[in-house]
Short mmCIF file of N, CA and C in Angstrom, two decimals:
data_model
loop_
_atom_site.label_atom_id
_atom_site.label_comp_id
_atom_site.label_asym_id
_atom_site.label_seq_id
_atom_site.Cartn_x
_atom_site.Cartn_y
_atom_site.Cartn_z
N UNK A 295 0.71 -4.17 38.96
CA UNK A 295 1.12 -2.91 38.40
C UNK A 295 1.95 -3.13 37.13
N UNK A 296 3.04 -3.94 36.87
CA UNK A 296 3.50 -4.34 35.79
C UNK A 296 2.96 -4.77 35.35
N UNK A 297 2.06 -5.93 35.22
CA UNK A 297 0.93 -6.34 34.04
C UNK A 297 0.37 -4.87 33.42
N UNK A 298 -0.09 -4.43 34.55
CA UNK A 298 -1.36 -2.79 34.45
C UNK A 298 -0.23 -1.96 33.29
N UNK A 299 1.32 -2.09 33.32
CA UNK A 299 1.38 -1.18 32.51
C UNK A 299 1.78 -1.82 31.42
N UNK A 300 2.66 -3.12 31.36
CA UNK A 300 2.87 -3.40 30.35
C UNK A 300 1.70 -3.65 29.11
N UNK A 301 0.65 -4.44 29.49
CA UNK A 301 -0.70 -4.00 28.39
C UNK A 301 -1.35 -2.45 28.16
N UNK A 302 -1.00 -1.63 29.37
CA UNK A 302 -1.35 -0.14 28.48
C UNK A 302 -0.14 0.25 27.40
N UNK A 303 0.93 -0.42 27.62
CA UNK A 303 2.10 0.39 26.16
C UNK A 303 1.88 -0.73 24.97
N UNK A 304 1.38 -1.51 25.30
CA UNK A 304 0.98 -2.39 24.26
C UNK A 304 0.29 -2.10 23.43
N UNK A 305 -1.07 -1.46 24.49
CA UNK A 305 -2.18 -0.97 23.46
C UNK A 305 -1.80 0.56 22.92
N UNK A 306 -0.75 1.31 23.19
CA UNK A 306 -0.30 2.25 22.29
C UNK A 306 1.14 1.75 21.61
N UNK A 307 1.50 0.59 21.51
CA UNK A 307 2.35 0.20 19.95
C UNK A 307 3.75 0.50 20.74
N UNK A 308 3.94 0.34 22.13
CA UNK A 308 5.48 1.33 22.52
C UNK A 308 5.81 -0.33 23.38
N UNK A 309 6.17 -1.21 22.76
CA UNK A 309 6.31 -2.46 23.53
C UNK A 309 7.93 -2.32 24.02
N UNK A 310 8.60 -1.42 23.56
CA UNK A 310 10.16 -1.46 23.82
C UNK A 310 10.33 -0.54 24.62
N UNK A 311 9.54 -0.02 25.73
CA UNK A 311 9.36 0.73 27.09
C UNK A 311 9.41 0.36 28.12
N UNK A 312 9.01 -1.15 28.17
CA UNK A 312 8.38 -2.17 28.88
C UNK A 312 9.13 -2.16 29.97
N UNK A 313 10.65 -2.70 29.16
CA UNK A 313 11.68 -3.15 30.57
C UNK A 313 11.61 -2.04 31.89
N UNK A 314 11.70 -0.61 30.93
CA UNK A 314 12.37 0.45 31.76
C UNK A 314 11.06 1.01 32.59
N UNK A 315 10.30 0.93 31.68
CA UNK A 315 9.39 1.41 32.75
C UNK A 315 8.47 0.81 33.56
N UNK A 316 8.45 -0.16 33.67
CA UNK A 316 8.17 -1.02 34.98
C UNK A 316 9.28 -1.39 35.89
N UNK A 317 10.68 -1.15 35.41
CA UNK A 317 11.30 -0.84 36.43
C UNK A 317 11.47 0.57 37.42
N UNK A 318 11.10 1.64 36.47
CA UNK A 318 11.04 3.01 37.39
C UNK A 318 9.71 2.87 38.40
N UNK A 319 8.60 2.54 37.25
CA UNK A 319 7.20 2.38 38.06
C UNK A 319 7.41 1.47 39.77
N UNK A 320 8.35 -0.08 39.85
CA UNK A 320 8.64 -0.56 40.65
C UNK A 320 9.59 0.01 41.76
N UNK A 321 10.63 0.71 41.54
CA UNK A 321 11.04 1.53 42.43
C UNK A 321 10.16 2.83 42.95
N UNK A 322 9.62 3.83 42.30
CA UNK A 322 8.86 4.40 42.80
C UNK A 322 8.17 4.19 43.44
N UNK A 323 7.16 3.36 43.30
CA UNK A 323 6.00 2.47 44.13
C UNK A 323 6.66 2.17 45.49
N UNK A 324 7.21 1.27 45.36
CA UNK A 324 8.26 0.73 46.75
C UNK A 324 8.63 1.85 47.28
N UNK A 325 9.16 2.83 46.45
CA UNK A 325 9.78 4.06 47.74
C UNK A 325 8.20 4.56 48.42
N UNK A 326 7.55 5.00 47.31
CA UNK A 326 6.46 5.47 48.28
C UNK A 326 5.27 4.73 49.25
N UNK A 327 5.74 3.46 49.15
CA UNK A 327 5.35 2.28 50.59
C UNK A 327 6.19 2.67 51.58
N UNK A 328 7.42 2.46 50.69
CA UNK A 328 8.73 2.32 52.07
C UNK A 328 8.75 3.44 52.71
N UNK A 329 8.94 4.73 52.02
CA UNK A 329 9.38 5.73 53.00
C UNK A 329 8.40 6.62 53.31
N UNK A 330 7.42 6.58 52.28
CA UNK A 330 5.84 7.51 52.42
C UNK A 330 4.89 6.59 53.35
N UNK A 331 5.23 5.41 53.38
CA UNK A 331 4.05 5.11 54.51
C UNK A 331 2.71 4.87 54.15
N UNK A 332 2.52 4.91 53.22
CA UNK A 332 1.22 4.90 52.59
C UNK A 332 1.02 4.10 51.02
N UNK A 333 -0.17 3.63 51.21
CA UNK A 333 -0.52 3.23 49.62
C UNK A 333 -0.32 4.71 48.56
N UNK A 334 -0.06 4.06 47.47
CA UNK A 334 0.48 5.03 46.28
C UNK A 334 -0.71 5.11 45.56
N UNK A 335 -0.87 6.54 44.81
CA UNK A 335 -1.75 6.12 43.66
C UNK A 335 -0.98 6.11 42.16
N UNK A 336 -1.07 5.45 41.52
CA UNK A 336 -0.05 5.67 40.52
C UNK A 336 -1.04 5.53 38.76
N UNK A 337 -0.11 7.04 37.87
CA UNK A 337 -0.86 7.13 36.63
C UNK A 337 -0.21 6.67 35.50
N UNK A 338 -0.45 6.76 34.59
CA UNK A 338 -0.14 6.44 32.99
C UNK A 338 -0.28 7.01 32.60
N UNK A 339 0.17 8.09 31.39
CA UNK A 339 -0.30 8.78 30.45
C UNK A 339 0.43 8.98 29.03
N UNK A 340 -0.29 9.18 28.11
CA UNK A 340 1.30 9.36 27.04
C UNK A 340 0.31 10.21 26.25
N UNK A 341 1.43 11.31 26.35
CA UNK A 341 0.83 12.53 25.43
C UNK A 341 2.09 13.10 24.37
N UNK A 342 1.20 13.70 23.18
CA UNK A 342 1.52 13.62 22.17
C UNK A 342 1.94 15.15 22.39
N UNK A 343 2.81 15.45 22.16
CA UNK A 343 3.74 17.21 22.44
C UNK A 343 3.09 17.59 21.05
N UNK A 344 3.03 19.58 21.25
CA UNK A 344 2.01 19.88 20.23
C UNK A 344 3.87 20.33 19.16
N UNK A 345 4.50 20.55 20.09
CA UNK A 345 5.71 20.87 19.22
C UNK A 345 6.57 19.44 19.52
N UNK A 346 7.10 19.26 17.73
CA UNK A 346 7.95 18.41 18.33
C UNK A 346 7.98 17.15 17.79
N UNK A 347 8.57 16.02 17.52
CA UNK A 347 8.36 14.62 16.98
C UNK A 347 8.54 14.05 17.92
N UNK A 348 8.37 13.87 19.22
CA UNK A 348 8.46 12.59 20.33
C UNK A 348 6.93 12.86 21.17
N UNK A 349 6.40 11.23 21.12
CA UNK A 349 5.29 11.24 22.43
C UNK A 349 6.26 11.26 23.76
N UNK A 350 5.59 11.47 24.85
CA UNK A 350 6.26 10.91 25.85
C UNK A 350 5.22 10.29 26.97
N UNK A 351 5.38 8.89 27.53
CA UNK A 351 5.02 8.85 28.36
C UNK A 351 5.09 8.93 29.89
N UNK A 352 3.83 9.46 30.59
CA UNK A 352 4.67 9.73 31.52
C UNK A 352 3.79 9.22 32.85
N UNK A 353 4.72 8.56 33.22
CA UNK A 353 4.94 7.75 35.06
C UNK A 353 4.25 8.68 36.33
N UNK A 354 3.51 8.43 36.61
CA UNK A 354 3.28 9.37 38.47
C UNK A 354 2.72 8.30 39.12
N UNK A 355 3.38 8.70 40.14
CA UNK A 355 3.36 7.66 42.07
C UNK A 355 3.29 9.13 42.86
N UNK A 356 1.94 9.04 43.58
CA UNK A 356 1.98 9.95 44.38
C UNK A 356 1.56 9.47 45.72
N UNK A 357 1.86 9.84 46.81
CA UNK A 357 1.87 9.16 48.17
C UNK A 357 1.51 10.57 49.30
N UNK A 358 1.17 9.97 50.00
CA UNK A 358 0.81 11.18 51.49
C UNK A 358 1.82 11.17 52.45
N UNK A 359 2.75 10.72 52.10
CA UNK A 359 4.22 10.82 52.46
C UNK A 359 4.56 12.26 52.94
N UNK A 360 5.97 12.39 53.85
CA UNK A 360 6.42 14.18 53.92
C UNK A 360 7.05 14.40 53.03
N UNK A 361 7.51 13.66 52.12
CA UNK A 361 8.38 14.01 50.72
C UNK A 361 9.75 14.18 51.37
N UNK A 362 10.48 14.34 50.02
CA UNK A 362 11.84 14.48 50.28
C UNK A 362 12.57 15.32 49.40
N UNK A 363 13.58 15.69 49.80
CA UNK A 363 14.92 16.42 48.51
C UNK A 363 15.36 15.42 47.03
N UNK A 364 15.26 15.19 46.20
CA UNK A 364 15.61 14.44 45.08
C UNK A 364 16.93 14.49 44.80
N UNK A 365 17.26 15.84 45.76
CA UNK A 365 19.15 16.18 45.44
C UNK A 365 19.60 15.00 46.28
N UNK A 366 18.92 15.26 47.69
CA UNK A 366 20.08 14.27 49.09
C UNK A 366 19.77 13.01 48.54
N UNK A 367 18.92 12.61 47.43
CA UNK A 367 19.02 11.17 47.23
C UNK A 367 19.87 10.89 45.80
N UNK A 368 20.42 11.60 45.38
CA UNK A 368 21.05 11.02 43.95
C UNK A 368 22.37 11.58 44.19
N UNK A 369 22.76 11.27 45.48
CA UNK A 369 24.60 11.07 45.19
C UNK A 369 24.93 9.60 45.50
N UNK A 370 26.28 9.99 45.48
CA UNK A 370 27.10 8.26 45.28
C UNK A 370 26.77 7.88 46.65
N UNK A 371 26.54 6.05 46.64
CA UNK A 371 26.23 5.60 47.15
C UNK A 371 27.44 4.72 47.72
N UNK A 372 27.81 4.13 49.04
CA UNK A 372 28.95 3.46 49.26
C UNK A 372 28.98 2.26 48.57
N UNK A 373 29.94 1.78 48.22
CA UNK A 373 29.47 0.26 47.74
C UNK A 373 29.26 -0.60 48.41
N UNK A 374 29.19 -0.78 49.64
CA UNK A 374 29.30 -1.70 50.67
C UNK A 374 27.55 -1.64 50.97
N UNK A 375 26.87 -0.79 50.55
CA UNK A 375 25.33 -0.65 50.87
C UNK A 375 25.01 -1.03 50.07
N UNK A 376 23.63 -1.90 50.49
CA UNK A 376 22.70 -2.96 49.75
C UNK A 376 21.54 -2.22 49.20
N UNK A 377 20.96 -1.05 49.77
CA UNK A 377 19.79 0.24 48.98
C UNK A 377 20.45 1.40 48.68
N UNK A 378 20.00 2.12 48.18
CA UNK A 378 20.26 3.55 47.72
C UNK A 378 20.50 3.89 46.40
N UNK A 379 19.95 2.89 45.86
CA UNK A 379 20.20 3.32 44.11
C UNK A 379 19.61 3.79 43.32
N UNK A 380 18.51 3.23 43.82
CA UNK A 380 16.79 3.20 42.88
C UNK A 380 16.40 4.48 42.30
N UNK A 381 16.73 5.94 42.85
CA UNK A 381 16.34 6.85 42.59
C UNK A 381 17.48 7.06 41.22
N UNK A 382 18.57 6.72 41.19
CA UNK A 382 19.76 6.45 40.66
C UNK A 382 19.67 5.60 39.00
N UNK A 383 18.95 5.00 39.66
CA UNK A 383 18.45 4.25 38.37
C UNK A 383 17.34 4.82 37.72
N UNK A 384 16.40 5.38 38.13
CA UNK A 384 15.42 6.40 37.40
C UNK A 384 15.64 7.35 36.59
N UNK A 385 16.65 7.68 37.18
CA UNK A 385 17.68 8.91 36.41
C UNK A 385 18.18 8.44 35.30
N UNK A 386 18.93 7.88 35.51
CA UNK A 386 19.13 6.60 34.10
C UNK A 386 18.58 6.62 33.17
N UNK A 387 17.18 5.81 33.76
CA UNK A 387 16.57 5.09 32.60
C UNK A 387 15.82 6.12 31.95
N UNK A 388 14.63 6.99 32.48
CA UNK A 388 13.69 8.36 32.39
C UNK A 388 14.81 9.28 31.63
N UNK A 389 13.27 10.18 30.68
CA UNK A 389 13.93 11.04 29.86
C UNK A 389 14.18 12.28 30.90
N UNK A 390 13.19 12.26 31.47
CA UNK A 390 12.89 13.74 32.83
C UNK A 390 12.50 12.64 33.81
N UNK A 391 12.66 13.57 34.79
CA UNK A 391 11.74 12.69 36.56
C UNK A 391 11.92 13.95 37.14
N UNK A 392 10.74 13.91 37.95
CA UNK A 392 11.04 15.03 39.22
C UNK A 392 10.33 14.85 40.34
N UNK A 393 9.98 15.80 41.50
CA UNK A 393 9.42 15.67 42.03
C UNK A 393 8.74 16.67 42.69
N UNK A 394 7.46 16.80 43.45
CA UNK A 394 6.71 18.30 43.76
C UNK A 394 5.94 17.81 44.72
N UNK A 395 5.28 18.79 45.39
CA UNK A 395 4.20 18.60 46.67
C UNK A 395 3.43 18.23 46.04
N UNK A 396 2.46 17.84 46.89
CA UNK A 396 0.45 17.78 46.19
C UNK A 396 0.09 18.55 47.55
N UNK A 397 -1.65 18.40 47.71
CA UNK A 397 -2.48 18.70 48.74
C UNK A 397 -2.04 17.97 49.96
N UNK A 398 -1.66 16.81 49.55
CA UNK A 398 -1.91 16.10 50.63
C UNK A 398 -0.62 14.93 50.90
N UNK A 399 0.55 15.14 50.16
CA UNK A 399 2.07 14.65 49.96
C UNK A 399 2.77 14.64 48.97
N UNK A 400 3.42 14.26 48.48
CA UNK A 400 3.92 14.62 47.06
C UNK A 400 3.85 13.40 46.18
N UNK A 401 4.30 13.85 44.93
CA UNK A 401 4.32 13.00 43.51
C UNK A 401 5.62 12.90 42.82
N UNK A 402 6.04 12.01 42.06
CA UNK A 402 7.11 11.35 41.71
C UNK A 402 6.65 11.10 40.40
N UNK A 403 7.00 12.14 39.25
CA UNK A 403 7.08 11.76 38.03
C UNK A 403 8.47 11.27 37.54
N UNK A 404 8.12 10.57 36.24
CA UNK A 404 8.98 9.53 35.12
C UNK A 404 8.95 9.67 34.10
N UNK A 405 9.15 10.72 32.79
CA UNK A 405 8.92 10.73 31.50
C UNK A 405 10.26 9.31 30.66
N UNK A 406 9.48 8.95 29.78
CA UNK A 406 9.93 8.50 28.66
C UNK A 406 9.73 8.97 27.38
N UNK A 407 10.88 9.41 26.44
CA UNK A 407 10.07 9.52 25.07
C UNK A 407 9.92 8.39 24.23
N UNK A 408 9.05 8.39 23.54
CA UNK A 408 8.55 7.40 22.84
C UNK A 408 8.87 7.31 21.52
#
């Protein structure tokens, strides 16, 4: 999956994306093994806004998971705990992230602007 994305931002000229977004892509993924239970399908896209001077690309992991609240996961975490950040760090790094149902479990977007 990091190879898979780092040569797609390559082939659109955005090589200074790389770090961050194969790190969101890697937490996402993992959450939706870990807590969705299921293989992920995960997209790429980078679209060009019709208003506006920024592309953005944008991240989806979607899983057949029951989904979750995005609120109960982005408060402070104890320090004494070894997980609970990752969603924490998405926030971070991503211009937007959110999250929504599908048909069949939900999806986990990641924008970057470019």
């Amino acid at each position: 999956m990091r190879t898979w994305i780092t040569a797609r931002l390559a082939g659109w000229h955005l090589h200074g994306l790389s770090d961050d977004l194969t790190l969101i892509a890697t937490e996402l993924a993992t959450n939706a093994v870990r807590h969705g239970g299921t293989p992920a399908r995960i997209t790429l896209a980078l679209r060009d806004p019709s208003t506006g001077p920024r592309r953005v690309v944008r991240l989806e992991v979607e899983d057949s998971g029951p989904g979750f609240s995005y609120r109960s996961h982005t408060r402070p975490v104890p320090v004494e705990n070894c997980t609970g950040r990752g969603l924490l760090l998405v926030d971070t790094l991503s211009s937007a992230w959110g999250t929504g149902p599908t048909a069949t479990g939900q999806l986990v977007r990641a924008e970057l602007w470019a």
